[in-house]
Tab-separated table of C-alpha atoms in Angstrom:
chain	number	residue	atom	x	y	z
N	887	UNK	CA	-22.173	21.462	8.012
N	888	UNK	CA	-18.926	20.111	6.395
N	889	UNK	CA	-18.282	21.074	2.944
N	890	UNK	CA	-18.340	18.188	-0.070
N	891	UNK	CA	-15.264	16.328	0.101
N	892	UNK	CA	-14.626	17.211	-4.142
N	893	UNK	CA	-14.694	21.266	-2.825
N	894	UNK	CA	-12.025	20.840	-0.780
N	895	UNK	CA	-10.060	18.801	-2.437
N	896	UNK	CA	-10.085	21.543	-5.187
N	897	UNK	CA	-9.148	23.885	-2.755
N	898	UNK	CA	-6.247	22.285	-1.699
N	899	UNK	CA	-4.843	21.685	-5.503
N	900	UNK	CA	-5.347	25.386	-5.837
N	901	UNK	CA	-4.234	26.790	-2.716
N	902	UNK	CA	-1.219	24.420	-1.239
N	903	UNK	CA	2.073	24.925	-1.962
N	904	UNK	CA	3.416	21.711	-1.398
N	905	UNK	CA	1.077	20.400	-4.062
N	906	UNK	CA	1.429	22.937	-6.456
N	907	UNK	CA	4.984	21.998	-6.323
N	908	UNK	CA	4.819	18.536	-6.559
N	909	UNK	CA	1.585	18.291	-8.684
N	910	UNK	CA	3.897	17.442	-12.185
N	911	UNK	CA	6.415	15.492	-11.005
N	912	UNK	CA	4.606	12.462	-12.131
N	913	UNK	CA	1.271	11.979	-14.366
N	914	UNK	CA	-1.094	8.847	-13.241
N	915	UNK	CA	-1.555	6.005	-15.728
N	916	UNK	CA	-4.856	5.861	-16.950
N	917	UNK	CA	-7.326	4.096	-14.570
N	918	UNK	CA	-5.770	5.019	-11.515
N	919	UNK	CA	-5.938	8.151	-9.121
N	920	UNK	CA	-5.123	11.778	-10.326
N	921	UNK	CA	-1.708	11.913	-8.471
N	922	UNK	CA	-2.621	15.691	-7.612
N	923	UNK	CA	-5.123	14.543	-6.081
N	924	UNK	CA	-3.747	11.639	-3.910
N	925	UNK	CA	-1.572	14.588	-2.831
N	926	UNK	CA	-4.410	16.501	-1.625
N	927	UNK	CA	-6.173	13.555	0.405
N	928	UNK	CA	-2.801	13.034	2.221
N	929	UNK	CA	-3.019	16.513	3.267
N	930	UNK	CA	-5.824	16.533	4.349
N	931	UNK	CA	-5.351	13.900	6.588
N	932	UNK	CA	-2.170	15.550	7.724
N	933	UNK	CA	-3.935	18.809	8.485
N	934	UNK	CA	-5.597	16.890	11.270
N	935	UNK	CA	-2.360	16.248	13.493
N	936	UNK	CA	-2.876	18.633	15.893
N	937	UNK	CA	-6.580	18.199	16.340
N	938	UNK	CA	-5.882	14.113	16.552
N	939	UNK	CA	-3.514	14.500	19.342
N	940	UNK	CA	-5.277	17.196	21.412
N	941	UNK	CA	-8.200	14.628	20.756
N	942	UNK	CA	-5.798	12.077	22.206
N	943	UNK	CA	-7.521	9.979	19.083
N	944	UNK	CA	-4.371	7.718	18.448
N	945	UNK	CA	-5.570	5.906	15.297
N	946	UNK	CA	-6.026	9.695	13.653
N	947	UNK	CA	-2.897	10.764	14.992
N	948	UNK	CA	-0.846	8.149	13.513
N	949	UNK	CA	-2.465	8.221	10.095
N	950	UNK	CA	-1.551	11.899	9.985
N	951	UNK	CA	1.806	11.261	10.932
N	952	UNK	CA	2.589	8.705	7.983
N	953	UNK	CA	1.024	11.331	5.782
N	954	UNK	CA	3.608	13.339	7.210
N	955	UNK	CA	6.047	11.480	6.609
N	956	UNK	CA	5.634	10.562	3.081
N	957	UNK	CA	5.528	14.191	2.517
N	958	UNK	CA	8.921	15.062	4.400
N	959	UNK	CA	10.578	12.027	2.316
N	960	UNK	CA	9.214	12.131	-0.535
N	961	UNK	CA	7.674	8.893	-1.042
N	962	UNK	CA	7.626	7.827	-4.841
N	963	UNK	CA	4.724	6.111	-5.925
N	964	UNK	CA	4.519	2.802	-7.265
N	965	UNK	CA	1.764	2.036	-9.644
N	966	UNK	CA	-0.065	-1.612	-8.851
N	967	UNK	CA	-0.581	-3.283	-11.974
N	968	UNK	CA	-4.661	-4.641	-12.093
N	969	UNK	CA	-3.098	-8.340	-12.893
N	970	UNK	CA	-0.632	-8.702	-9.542
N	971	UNK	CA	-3.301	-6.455	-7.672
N	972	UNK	CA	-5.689	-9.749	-8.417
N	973	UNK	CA	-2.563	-11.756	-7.539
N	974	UNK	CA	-2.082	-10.392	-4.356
N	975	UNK	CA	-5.604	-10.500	-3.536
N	976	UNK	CA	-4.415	-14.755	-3.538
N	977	UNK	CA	-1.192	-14.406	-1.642
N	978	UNK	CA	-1.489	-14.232	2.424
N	979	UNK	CA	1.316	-11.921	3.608
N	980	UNK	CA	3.649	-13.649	5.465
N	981	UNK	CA	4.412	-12.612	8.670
N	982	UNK	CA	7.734	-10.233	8.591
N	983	UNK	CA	10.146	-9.911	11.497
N	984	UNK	CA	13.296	-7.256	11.688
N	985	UNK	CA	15.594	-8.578	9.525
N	986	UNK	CA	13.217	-7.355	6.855
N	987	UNK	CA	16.056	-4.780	4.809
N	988	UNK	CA	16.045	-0.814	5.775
N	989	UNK	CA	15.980	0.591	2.295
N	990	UNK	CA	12.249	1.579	1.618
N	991	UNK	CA	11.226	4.295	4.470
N	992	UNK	CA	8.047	4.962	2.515
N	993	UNK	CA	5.858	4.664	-0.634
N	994	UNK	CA	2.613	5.164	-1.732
N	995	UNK	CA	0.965	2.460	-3.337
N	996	UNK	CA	-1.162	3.447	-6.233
N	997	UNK	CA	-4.603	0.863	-7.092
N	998	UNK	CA	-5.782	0.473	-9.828
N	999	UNK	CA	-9.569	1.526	-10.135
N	1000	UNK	CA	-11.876	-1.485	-8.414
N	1001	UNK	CA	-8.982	-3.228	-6.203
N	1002	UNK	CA	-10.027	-1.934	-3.089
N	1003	UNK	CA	-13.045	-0.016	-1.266
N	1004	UNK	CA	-14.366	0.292	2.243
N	1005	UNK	CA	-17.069	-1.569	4.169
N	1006	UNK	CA	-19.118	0.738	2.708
N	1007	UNK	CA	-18.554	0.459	-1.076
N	1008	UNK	CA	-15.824	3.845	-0.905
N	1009	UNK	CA	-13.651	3.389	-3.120
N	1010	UNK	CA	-9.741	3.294	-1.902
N	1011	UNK	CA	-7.402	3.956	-4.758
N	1012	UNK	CA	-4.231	4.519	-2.643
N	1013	UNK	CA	-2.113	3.411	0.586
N	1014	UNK	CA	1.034	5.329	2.318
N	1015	UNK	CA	3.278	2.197	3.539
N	1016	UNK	CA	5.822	3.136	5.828
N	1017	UNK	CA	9.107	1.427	8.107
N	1018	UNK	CA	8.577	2.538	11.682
N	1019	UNK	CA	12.063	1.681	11.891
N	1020	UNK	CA	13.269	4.255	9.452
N	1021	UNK	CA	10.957	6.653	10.952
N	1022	UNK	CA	12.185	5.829	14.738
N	1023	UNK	CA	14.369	8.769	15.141
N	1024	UNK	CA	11.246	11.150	14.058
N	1025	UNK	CA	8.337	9.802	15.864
N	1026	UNK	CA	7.355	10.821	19.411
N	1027	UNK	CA	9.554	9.410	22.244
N	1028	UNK	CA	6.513	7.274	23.273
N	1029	UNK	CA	6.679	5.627	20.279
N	1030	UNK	CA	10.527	4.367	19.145
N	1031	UNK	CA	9.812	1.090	20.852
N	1032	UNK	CA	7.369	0.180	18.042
N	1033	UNK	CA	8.736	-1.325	15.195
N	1034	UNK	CA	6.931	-2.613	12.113
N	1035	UNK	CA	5.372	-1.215	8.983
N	1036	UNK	CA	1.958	2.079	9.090
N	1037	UNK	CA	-0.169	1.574	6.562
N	1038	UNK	CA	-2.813	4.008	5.951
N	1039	UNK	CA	-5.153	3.603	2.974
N	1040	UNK	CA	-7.312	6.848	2.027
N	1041	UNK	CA	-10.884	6.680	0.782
N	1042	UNK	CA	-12.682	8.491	-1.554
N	1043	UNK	CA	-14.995	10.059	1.098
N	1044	UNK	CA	-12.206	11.767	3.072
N	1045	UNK	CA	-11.885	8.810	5.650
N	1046	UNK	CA	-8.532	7.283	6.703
N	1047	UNK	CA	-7.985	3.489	7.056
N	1048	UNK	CA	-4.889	2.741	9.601
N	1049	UNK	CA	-3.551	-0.666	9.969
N	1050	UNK	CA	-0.072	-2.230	11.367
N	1051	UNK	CA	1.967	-5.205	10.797
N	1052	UNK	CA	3.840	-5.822	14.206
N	1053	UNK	CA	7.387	-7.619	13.587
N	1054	UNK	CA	6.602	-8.677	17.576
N	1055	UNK	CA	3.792	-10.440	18.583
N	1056	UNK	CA	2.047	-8.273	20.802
N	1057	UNK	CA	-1.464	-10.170	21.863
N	1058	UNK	CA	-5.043	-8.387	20.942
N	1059	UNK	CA	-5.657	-5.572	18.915
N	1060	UNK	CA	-6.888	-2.241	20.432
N	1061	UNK	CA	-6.503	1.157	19.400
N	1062	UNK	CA	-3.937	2.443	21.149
N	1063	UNK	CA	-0.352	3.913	20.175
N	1064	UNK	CA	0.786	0.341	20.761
N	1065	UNK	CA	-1.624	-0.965	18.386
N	1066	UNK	CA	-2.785	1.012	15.431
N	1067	UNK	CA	-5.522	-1.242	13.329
N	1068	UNK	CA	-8.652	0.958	13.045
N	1069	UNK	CA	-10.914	1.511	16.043
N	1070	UNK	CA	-14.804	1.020	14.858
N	1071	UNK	CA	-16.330	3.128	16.858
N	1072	UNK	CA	-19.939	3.062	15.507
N	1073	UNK	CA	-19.162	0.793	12.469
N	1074	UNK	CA	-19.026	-2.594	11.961
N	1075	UNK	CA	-15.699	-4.231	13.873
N	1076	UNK	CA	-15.640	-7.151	11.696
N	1077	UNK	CA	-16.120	-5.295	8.055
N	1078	UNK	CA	-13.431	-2.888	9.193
N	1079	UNK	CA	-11.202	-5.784	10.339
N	1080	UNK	CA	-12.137	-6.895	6.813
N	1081	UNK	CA	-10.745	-3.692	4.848
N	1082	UNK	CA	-7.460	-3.207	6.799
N	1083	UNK	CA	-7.045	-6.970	6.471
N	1084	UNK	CA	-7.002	-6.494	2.523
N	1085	UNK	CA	-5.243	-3.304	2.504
N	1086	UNK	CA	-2.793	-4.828	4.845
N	1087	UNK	CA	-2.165	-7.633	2.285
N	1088	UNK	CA	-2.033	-5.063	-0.978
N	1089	UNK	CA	0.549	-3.204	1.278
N	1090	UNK	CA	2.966	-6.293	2.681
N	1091	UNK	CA	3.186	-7.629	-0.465
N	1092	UNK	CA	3.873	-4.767	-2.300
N	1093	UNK	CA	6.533	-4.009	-0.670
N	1094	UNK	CA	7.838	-7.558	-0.570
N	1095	UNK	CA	7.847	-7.737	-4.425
N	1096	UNK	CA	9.932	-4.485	-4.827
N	1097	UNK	CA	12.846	-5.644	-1.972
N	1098	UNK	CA	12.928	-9.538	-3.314
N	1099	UNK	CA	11.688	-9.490	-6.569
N	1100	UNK	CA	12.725	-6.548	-8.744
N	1101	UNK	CA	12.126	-7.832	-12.079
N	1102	UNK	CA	8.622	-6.933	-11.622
N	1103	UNK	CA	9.647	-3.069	-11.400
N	1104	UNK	CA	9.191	-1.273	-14.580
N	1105	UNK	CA	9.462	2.751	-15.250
N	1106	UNK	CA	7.572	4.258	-17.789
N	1107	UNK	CA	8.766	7.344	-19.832
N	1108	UNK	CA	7.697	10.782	-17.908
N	1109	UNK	CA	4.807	12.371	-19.891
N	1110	UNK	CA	4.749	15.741	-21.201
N	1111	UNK	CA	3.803	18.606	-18.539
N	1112	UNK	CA	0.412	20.418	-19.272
N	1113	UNK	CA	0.773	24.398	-19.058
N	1114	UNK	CA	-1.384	27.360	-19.182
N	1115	UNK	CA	-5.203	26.128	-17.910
N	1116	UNK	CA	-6.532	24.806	-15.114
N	1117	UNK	CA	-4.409	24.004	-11.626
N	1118	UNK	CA	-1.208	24.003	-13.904
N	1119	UNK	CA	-1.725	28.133	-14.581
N	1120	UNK	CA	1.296	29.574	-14.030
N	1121	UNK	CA	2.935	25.579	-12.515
N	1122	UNK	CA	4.614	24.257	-15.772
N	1123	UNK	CA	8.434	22.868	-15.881
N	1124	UNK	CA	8.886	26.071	-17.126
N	1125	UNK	CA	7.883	27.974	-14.092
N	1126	UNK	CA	10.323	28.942	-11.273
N	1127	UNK	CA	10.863	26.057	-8.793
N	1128	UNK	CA	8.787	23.443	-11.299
N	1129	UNK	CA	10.245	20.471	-10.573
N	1130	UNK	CA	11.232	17.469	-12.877
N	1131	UNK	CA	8.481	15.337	-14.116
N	1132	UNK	CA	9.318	11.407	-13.304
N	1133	UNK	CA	8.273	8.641	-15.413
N	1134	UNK	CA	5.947	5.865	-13.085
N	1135	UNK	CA	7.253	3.208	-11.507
N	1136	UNK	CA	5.075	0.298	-12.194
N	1137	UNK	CA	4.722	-2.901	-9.944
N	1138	UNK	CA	4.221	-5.713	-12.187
N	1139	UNK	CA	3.061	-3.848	-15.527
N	1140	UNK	CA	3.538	-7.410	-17.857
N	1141	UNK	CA	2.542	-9.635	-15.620
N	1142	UNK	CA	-0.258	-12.072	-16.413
N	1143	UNK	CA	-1.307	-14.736	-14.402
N	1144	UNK	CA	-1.179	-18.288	-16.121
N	1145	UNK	CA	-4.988	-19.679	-16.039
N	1146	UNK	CA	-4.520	-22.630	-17.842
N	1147	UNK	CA	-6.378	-25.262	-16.041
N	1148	UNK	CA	-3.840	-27.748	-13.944
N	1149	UNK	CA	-5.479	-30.750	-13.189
N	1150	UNK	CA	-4.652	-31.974	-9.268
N	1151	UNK	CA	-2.842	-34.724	-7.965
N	1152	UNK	CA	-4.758	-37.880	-9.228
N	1153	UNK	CA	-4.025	-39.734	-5.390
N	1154	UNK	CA	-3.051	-39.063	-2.372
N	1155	UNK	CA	0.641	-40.100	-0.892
N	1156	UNK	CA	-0.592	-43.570	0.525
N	1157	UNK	CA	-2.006	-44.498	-3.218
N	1158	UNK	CA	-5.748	-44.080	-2.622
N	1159	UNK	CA	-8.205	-42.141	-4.127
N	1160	UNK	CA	-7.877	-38.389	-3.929
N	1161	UNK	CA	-11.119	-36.794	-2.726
N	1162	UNK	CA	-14.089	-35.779	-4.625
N	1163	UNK	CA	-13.393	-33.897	-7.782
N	1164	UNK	CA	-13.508	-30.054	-6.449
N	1165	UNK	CA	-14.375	-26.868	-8.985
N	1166	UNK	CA	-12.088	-25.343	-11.011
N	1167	UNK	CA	-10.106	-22.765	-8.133
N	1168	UNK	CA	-7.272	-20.746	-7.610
N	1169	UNK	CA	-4.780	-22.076	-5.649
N	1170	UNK	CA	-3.370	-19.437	-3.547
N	1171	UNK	CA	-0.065	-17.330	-3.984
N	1172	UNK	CA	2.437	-17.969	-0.890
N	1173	UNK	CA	5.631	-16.521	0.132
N	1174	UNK	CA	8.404	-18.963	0.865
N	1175	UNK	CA	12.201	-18.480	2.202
N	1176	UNK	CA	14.934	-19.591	-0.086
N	1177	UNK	CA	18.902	-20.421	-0.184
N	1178	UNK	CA	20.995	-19.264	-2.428
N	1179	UNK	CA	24.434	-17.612	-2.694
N	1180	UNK	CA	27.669	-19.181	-1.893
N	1181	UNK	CA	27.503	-22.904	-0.236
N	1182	UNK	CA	23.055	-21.698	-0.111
N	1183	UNK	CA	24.102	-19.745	2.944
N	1184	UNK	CA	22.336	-16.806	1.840
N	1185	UNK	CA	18.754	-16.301	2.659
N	1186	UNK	CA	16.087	-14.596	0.232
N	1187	UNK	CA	12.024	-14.664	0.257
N	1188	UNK	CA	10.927	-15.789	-3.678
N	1189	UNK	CA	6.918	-15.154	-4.165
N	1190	UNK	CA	5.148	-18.088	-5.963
N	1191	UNK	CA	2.115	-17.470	-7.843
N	1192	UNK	CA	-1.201	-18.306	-7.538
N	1193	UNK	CA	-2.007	-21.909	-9.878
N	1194	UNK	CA	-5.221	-22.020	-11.500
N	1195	UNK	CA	-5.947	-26.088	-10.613
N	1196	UNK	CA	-8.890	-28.298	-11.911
N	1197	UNK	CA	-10.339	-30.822	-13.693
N	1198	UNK	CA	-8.152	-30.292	-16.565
């Protein structure tokens, strides 16, 4: 019989090094994930690598990896603000190709409590994003031909969601190295298909926002360092090898969407009647290329928010 998922999370804060190295450098707003533990989810999906691969279970194997991998780099996280979380939820990721810039290998994308759960009601309160490009030179030899972004979300019950966004169109999804969106064994195909579909979206434009749109970054001032009690015994900046809290990064902190009632276009282009009056609705977000620079030669994605449109 497995022990409870809270046990060994516990153990892991207690017992890991790399944790209780890392488990000050930053302090979670309120309403989001302890970041000591996000640290020990992500290794505990990492402690499966070797069992994934002997398992030849590709879809576990990669999710360790990117746990991996944030690990080895160092992946800051970047805390989702519950106002653009709702905005993404309205804004389609676009489809990205490789001249998408180098200069994020990984981060881990903190939610805000309620922005995302499973099929099943589990709660997901963070994703590992990371450039397969950027990792190329690290992964298996199998695998350098793959290019895109790994995105692996990780629930509250110890499960692993894996999903990829191709930069190549490479026909159906299966669960292979080639392909890693989620296989569903015994679960439902389509309600999995569901979650990585909105984890995918949280995750693409996410990291959109933070290479085109940097305005939206904020940092908060690091908090003070607990010492003395608890997991911190003996862990505080004080102690040898403590490292240097951070203050969190926020994506899109003061943000608030506008939901002042637009009213539509009163006709259509030819003059007649536009159609029947619809409800009050969101019209959605959308990502859309843009010139600028010298002689608008220069080319730039600019988000565009969802429009709350009505009978105003």
């Amino acid at each position: 019989m497995r022990p409870p998922i809270g046990s060994v999370i516990t153990k892991l804060r207690r017992q890991d090094p790399y944790i209780q190295q890392e488990q000050h450098r930053y302090r979670s707003p309120r309403g989001f994930q302890h970041w000591a533990n996000h640290l020990a989810y992500a290794a505990l999906i990492e402690a499966g690598l070797q069992v994934m691969d002997a398992l030849e279970d590709p879809i576990g194997f990669w999710a360790a990896t990117t746990c991996r991998w944030a690990r080895i780099v160092d992946a800051p996280p970047r805390f989702l603000a519950p106002e653009l979380a709702e905005a993404f939820r309205r804004t389609p990721s676009p489809r990205l190709d490789d001249e998408l810039p180098q200069v994020l290998p990984c981060f881990r994308l903190m939610l805000p409590d309620g922005a995302l759960f499973t099929e099943d009601g589990v709660p997901i309160p963070e994703l590992i994003v990371a450039d397969l490009r950027v990792m190329a030179d690290w992964l298996p030899a199998e695998a350098h031909r793959i290019s895109g972004t790994s995105c692996v979300g990780l629930a509250l019950d110890g499960s692993s969601y894996l999903t990829r966004h191709s930069f190549a169109q490479i026909g159906e999804r299966q669960p292979t190295e080639e392909d890693m969106s989620h296989p569903a064994y015994e679960r439902d195909e389509q309600a999995v298909q569901s979650t990585n579909q909105r984890m995918e979206g949280l995750a693409i434009n996410a990291l959109l926002v933070q290479l085109y749109q940097p305005e939206l970054l904020t940092t908060a001032p690091a908090a003070k360092v607990p010492s003395g009690k608890g997991f911190s015994a003996g862990g505080g900046a004080d102690a040898p090898g403590a490292v240097k809290p951070q203050g969190p990064v926020w994506i899109g902190k003061d943000l608030r969407l506008d939901r002042t009632t637009r009213a539509p276009s009163p006709s259509s282009p030819s003059g007649a009647s536009s159609s029947a009056p619809r409800r009050p609705h969101w019209r959605r977000g959308h990502w859309h290329t843009v010139l600028h620079g010298e002689k608008r030669q220069s080319r730039r994605m600019k988000w565009f928010q969802p429009v709350y449109v009505g009978l105003g």
